Coordinates of C-alpha atoms in Angstrom, one line a residue:
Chain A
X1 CA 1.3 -17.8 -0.9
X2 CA -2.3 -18.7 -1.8
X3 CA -3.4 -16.7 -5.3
X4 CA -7.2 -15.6 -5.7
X5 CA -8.9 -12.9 -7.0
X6 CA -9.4 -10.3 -4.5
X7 CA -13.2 -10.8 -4.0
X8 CA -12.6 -14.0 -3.7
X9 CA -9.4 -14.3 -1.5
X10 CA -10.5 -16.3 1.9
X11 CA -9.9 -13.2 4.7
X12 CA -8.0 -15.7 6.6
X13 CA -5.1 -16.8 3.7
X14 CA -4.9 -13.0 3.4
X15 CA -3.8 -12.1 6.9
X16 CA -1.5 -15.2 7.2
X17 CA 0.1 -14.1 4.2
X18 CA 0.7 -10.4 5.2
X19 CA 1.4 -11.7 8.9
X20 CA 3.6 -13.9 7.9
X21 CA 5.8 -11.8 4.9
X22 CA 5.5 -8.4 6.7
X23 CA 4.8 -9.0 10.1
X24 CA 7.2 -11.4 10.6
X25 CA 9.9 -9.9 9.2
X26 CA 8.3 -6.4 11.6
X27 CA 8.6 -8.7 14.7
X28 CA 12.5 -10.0 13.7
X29 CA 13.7 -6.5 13.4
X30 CA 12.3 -5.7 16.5
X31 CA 13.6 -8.4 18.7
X32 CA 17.0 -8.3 16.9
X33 CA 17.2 -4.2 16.9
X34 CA 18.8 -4.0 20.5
X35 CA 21.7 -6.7 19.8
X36 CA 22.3 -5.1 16.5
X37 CA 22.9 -2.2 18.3
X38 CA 25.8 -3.7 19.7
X39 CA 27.2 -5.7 17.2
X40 CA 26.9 -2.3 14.6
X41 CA 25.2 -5.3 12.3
X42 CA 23.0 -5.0 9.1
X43 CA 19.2 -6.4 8.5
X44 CA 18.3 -7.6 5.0
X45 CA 14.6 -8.3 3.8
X46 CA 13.6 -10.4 1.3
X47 CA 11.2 -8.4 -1.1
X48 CA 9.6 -9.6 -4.5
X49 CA 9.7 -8.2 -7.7
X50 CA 5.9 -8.6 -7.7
X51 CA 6.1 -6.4 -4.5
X52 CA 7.1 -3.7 -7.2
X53 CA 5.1 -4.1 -10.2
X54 CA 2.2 -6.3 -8.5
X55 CA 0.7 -9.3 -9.6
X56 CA -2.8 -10.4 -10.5
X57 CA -4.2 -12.9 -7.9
X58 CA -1.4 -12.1 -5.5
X59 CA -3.1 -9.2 -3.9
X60 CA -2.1 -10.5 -0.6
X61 CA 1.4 -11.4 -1.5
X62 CA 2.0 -8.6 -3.7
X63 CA 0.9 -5.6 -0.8
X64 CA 3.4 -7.9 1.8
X65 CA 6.3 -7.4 -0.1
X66 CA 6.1 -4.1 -1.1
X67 CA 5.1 -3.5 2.6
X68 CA 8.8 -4.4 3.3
X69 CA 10.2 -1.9 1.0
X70 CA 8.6 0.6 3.1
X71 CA 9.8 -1.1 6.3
X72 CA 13.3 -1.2 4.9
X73 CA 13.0 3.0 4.2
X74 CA 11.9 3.4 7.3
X75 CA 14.0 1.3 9.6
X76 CA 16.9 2.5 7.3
X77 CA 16.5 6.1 8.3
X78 CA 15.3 5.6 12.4
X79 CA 18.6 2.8 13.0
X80 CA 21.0 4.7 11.2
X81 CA 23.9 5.5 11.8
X82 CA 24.3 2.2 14.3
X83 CA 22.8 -0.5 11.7
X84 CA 22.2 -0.7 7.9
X85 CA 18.7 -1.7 6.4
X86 CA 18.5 -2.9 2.9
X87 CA 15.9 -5.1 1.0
X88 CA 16.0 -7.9 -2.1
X89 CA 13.5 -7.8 -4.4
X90 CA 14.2 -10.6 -6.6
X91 CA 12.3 -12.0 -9.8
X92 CA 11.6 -15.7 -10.3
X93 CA 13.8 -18.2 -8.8
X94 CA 14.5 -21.8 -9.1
X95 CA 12.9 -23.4 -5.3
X96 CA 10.9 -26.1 -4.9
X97 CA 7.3 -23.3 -5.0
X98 CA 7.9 -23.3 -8.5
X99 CA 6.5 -27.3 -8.9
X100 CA 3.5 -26.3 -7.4
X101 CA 3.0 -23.1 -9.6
X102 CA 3.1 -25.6 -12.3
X103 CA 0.5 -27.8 -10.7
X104 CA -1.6 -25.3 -10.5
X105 CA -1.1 -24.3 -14.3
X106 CA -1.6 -27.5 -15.3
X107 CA 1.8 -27.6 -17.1
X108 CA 5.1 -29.8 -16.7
X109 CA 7.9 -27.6 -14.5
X110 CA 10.4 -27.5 -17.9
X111 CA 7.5 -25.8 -19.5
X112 CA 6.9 -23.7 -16.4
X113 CA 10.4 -22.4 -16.5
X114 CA 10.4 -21.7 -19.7
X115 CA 7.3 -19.4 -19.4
X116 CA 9.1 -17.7 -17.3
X117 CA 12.4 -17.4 -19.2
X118 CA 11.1 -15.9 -22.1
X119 CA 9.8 -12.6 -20.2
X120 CA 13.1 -12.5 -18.4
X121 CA 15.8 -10.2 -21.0
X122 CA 18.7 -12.7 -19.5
X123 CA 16.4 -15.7 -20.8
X124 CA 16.3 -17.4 -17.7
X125 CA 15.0 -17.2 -13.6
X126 CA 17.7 -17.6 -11.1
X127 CA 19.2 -19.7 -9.0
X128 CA 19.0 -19.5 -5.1
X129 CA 22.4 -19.4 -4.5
X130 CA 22.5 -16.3 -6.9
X131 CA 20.5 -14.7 -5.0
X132 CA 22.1 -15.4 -1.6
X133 CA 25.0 -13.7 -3.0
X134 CA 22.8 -10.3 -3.1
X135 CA 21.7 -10.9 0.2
X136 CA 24.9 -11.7 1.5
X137 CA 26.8 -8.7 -0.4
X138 CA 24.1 -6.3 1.5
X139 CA 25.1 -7.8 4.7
X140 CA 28.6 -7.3 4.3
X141 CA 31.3 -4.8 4.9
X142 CA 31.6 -4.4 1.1
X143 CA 27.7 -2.8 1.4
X144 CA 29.4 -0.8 4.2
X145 CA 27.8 2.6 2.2
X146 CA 24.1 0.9 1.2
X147 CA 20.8 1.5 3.4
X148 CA 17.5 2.3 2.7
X149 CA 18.3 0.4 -0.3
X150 CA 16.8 -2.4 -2.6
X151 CA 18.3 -4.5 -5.3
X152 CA 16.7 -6.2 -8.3
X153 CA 18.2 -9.1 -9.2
X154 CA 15.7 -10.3 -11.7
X155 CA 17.6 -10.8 -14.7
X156 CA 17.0 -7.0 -15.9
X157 CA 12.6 -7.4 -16.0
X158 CA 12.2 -3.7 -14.3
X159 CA 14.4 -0.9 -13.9
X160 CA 11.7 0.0 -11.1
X161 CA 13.2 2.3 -8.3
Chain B
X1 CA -15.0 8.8 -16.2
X2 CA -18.0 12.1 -16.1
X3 CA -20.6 12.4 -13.2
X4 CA -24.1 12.0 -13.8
X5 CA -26.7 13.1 -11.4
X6 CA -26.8 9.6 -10.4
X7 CA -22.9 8.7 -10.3
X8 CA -22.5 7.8 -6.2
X9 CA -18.6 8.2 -4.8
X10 CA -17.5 6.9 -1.1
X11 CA -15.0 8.3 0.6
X12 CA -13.4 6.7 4.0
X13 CA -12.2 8.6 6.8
X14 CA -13.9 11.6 5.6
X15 CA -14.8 13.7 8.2
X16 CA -11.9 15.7 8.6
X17 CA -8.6 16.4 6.5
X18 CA -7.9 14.9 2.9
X19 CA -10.8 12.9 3.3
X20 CA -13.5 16.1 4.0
X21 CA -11.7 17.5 1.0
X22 CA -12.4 15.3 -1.3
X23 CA -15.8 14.6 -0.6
X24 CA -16.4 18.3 -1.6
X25 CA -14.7 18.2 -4.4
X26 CA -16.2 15.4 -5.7
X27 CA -20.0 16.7 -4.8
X28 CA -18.9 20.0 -6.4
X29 CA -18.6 18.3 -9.3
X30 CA -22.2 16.5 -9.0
X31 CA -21.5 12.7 -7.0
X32 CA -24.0 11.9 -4.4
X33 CA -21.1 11.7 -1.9
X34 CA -21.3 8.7 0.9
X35 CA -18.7 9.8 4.3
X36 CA -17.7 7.5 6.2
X37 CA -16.1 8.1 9.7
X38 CA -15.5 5.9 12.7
X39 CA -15.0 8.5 15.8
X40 CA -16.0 12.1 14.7
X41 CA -19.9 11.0 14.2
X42 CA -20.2 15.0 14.2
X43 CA -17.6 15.7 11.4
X44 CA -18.8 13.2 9.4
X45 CA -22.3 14.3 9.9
X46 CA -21.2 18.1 9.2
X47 CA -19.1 17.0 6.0
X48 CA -22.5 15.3 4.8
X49 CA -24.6 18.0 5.6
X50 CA -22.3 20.5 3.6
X51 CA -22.0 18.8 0.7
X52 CA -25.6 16.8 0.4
X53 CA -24.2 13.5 1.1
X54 CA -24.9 11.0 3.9
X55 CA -22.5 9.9 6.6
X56 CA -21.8 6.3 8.0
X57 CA -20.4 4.9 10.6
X58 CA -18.2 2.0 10.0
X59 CA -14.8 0.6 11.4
X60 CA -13.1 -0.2 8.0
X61 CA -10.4 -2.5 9.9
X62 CA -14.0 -4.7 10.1
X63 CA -14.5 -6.8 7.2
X64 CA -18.2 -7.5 8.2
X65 CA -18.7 -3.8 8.9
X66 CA -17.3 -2.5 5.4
X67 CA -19.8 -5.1 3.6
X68 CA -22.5 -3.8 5.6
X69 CA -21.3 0.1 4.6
X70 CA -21.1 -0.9 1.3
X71 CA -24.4 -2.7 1.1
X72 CA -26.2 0.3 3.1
X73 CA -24.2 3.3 1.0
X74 CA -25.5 1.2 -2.9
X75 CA -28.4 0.4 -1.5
X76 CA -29.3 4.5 -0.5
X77 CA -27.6 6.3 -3.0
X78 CA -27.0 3.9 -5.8
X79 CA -23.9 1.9 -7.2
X80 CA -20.5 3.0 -6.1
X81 CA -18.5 4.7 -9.2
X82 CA -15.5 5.5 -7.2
X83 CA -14.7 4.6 -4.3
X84 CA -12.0 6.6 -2.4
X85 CA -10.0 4.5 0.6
X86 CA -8.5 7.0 3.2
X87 CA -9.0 6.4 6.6
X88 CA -5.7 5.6 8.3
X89 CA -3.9 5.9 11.5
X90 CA -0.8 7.5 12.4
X91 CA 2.0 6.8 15.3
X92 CA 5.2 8.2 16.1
X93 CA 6.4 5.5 18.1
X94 CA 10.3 3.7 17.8
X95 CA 11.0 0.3 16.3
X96 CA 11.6 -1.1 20.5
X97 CA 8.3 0.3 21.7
X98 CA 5.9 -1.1 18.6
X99 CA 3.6 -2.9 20.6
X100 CA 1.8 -5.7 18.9
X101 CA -1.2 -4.2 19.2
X102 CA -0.3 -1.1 17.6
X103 CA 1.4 -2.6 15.1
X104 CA -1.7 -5.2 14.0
X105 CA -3.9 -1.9 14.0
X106 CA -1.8 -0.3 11.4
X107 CA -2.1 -2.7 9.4
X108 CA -5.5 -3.7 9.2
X109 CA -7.2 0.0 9.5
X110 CA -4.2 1.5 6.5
X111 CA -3.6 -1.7 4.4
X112 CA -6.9 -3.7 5.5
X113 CA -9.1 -0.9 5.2
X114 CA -8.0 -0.9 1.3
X115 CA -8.3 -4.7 1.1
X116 CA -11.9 -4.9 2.4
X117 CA -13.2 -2.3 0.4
X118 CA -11.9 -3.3 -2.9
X119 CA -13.1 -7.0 -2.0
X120 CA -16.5 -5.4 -1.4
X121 CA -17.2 -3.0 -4.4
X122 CA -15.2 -4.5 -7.1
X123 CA -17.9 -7.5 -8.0
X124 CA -20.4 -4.9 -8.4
X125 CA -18.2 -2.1 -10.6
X126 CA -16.7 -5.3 -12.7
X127 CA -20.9 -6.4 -13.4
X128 CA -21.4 -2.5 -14.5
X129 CA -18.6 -2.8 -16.5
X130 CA -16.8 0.2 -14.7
X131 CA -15.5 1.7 -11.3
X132 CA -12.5 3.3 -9.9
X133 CA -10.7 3.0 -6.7
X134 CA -8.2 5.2 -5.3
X135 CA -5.8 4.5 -2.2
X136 CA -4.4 7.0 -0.4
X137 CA -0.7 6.1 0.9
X138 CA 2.0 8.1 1.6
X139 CA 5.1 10.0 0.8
X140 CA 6.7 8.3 3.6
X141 CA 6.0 4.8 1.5
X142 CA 8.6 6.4 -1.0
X143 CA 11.6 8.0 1.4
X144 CA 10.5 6.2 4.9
X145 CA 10.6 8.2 7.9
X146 CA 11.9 7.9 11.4
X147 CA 9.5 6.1 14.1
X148 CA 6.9 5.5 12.0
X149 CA 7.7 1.8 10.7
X150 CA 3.8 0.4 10.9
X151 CA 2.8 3.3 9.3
X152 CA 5.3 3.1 6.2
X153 CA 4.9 -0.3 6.0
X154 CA 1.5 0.0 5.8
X155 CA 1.1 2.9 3.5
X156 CA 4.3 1.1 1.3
X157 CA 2.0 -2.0 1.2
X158 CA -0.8 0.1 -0.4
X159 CA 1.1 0.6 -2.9
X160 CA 1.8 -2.8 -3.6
X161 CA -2.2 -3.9 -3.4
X162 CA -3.1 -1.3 -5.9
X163 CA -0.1 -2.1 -8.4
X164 CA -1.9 -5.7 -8.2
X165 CA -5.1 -5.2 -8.1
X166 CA -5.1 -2.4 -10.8
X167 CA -3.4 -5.2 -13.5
X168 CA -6.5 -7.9 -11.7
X169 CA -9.1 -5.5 -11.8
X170 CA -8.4 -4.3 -15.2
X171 CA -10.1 -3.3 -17.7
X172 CA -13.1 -3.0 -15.8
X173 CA -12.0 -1.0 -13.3
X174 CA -9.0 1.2 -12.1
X175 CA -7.2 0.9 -9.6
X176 CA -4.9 4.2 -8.6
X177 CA -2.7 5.6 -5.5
X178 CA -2.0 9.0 -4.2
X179 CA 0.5 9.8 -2.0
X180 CA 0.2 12.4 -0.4
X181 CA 3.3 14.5 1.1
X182 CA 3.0 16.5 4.4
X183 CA -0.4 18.0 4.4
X184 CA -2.2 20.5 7.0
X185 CA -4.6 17.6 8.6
X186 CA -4.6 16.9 12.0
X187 CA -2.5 13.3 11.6
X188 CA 0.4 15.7 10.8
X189 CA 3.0 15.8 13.4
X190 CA 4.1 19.4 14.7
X191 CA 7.2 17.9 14.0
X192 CA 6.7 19.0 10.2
X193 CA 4.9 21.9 10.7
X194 CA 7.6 23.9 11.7
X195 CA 9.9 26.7 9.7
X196 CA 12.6 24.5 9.6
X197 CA 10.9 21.4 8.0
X198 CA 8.9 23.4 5.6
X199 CA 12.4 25.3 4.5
X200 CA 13.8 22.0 3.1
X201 CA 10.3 21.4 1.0
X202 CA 11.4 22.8 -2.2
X203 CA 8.0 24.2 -2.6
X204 CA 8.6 25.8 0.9
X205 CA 5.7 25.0 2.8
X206 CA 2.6 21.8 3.5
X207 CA 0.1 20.7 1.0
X208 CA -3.2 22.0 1.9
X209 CA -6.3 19.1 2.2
X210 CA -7.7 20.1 -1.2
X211 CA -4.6 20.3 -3.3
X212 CA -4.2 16.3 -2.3
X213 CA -8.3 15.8 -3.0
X214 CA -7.6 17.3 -6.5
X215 CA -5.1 15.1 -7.0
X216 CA -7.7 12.5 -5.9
X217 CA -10.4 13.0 -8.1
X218 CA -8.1 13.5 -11.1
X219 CA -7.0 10.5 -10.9
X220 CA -9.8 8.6 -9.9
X221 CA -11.9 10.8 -13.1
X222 CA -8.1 9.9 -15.4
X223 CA -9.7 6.9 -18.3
X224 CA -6.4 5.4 -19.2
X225 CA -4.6 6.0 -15.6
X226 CA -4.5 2.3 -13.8
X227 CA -1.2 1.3 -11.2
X228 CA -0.1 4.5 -10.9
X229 CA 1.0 6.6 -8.3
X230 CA 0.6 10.3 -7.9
X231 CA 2.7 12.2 -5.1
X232 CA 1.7 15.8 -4.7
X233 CA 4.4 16.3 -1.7
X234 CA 6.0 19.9 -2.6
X235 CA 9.2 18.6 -4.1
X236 CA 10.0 16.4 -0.9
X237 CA 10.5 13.2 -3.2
X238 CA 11.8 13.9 -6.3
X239 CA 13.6 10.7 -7.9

């Protein structure tokens, strides 16, 4: 995820980043539709919370993400009844990208975090594993009823819909 | 945001549809309107001709070709106060037959087209010390549709860009997005032009071209409207 203003965003590190977030995740659920078919299984996307409220310097990033909430509405509607669509749109998490946002700020990861935290109302980002239990709860029998959906596990930032 | 005789607004993919609309519109209300088309050269030419404006050709998927129609367009008319981005393309096609073709056009004419416009006028409006932009998405971005994944996912993204770019661009310049329910424009589908699609719009029939261009140029005239989203669309998403 490269951040620059828009002006200045290299056209290259824009594509690659909307190739990569939206197309990719376009050219999975296209390869995987026909098995799915069979199997009556469930696709998931990962999403961003920035995806929802956008993000300055993240055009690129930003117009991805939300780019899968619309893929996830319409994939939702066209597979249904044979397999369920849902998205993630998660707020900050603890992963390794987080170092290097720090880097870039100029500040120590602690104070990164923190940052972070104190816009968060649950005073704190989440863990990975927290939210591989979203993920894995929309790709399960108990999320038997859910498509065309996204979830926010952000710690309770937006109540965006 | 008021026009002055000199105040120049560009509109993308206006020679038919939303986009004729609200290039009259906004030269009703005094812009020096700039239309760009890429295939009808005789719409655009007529839509120019009707409402004292000029017409250009330019592919907006073309990042080179939107700087040059940007350049060409400030350098006839005069600096670009709103800018307007509405071409787009439209498929019904299923998630299997998406070729990869059609599915990198999408993106780069619907979502690209946005991108390289903003990139291109917002230096200029931010040195003025005012501008406003306006994408035009989708209802579809809000409730999806069937067989039209690069088209939602395109017009969704749009909606994404301009949430960003109106909290990067601010407070210089504004960044808003209509989305536009089934309208009377050729992109529509027959499929929704029918009795028994219209009799499920709670408003009980299609938008017509210039209720969506009023929609437009209120919010791209609105001073403390940035990130937002308008959806004239007859009741079709209410949530």
């Amino acid at each position: 995820m490269t951040m620059a203003p828009v002006d200045r965003y290299p056209l290259d590190d824009w594509w690659r980043v909307v190739d990569t977030n939206l197309s990719g995740s376009f050219y999975l659920a296209r390869a995987a539709v026909s098995h799915l078919r069979t199997t009556r299984g469930a696709i998931v996307f990962v999403s961003s919370e920035w995806g929802i409220t956008g993000w300055p310097e993240a055009s690129a990033y930003a117009a991805s993400k939300a780019g899968l909430v619309g893929l996830t509405r319409a994939l939702a509607r066209e597979l249904a009844p044979a397999i369920r669509v849902n998205a993630i749109a998660p707020g900050i998490i603890d992963t390794p990208q987080l170092e290097v946002d720090a880097g870039a700020a100029g500040i120590s990861l602690r104070e990164m975090k923190s940052r972070y935290a104190d816009g968060i109302p649950l005073r704190r980002i989440a863990t990975a594993r927290e939210i591989a239990a979203t993920v894995a709860f929309l790709a399960s029998d108990d999320a038997a009823f859910y498509t065309g959906q996204v979830l926010h596990p952000n710690g309770g930032t937006t109540t965006a819909s | 945001m008021t026009a002055t005789p000199d105040s120049v607004a560009l509109v993308t993919g206006a020679s038919g549809g939303i986009g004729r609309a609200t290039a009259e519109r906004l030269a009703a209300l005094g812009y020096r309107v700039a239309i760009n088309y890429l295939t009808n050269r005789a719409g655009g030419e007529s839509v120019a001709a009707a409402v004292g404006g000029r017409a250009y050709r330019a592919d907006v998927s073309d990042p080179a070709a939107v700087e040059e129609l940007v350049a060409r367009v400030e350098a006839e008319l005069g600096p670009i106060a709103i800018a307007v981005s509405n071409a787009g393309i439209y498929q019904q096609v299923a998630l299997e037959d998406v070729t990869d073709e059609q599915w990198r056009r999408t993106l780069r004419i619907n979502l690209g087209g946005a991108f390289h416009l903003t990139r291109v006028v917002a230096p200029g409006m931010r040195r003025r010390g005012e501008g406003s932009i306006v994408f035009v998405a989708s209802e579809l971005a809000l409730v999806g549709s069937d067989r039209a994944s690069p088209y939602v996912a395109a017009k969704a993204a749009l909606i994404g860009l301009g949430r960003s770019l109106a909290r990067e661009l601010a407070p210089e310049i504004r960044v808003n997005v209509v989305a536009p329910g089934p309208v009377d424009t050729p992109l529509l589908p027959d499929s929704e032009r029918g009795p028994a699609y219209t009799a499920a719009i709670p408003l009980r029939r299609i938008g017509r071209p210039e209720e969506i261009a009023a929609a437009i140029v209120h919010i791209a005239e609105a001073p403390w409207t940035t990130g937002a989203v308008y959806s004239p669309n007859g009741g079709v998403v209410i949530q």
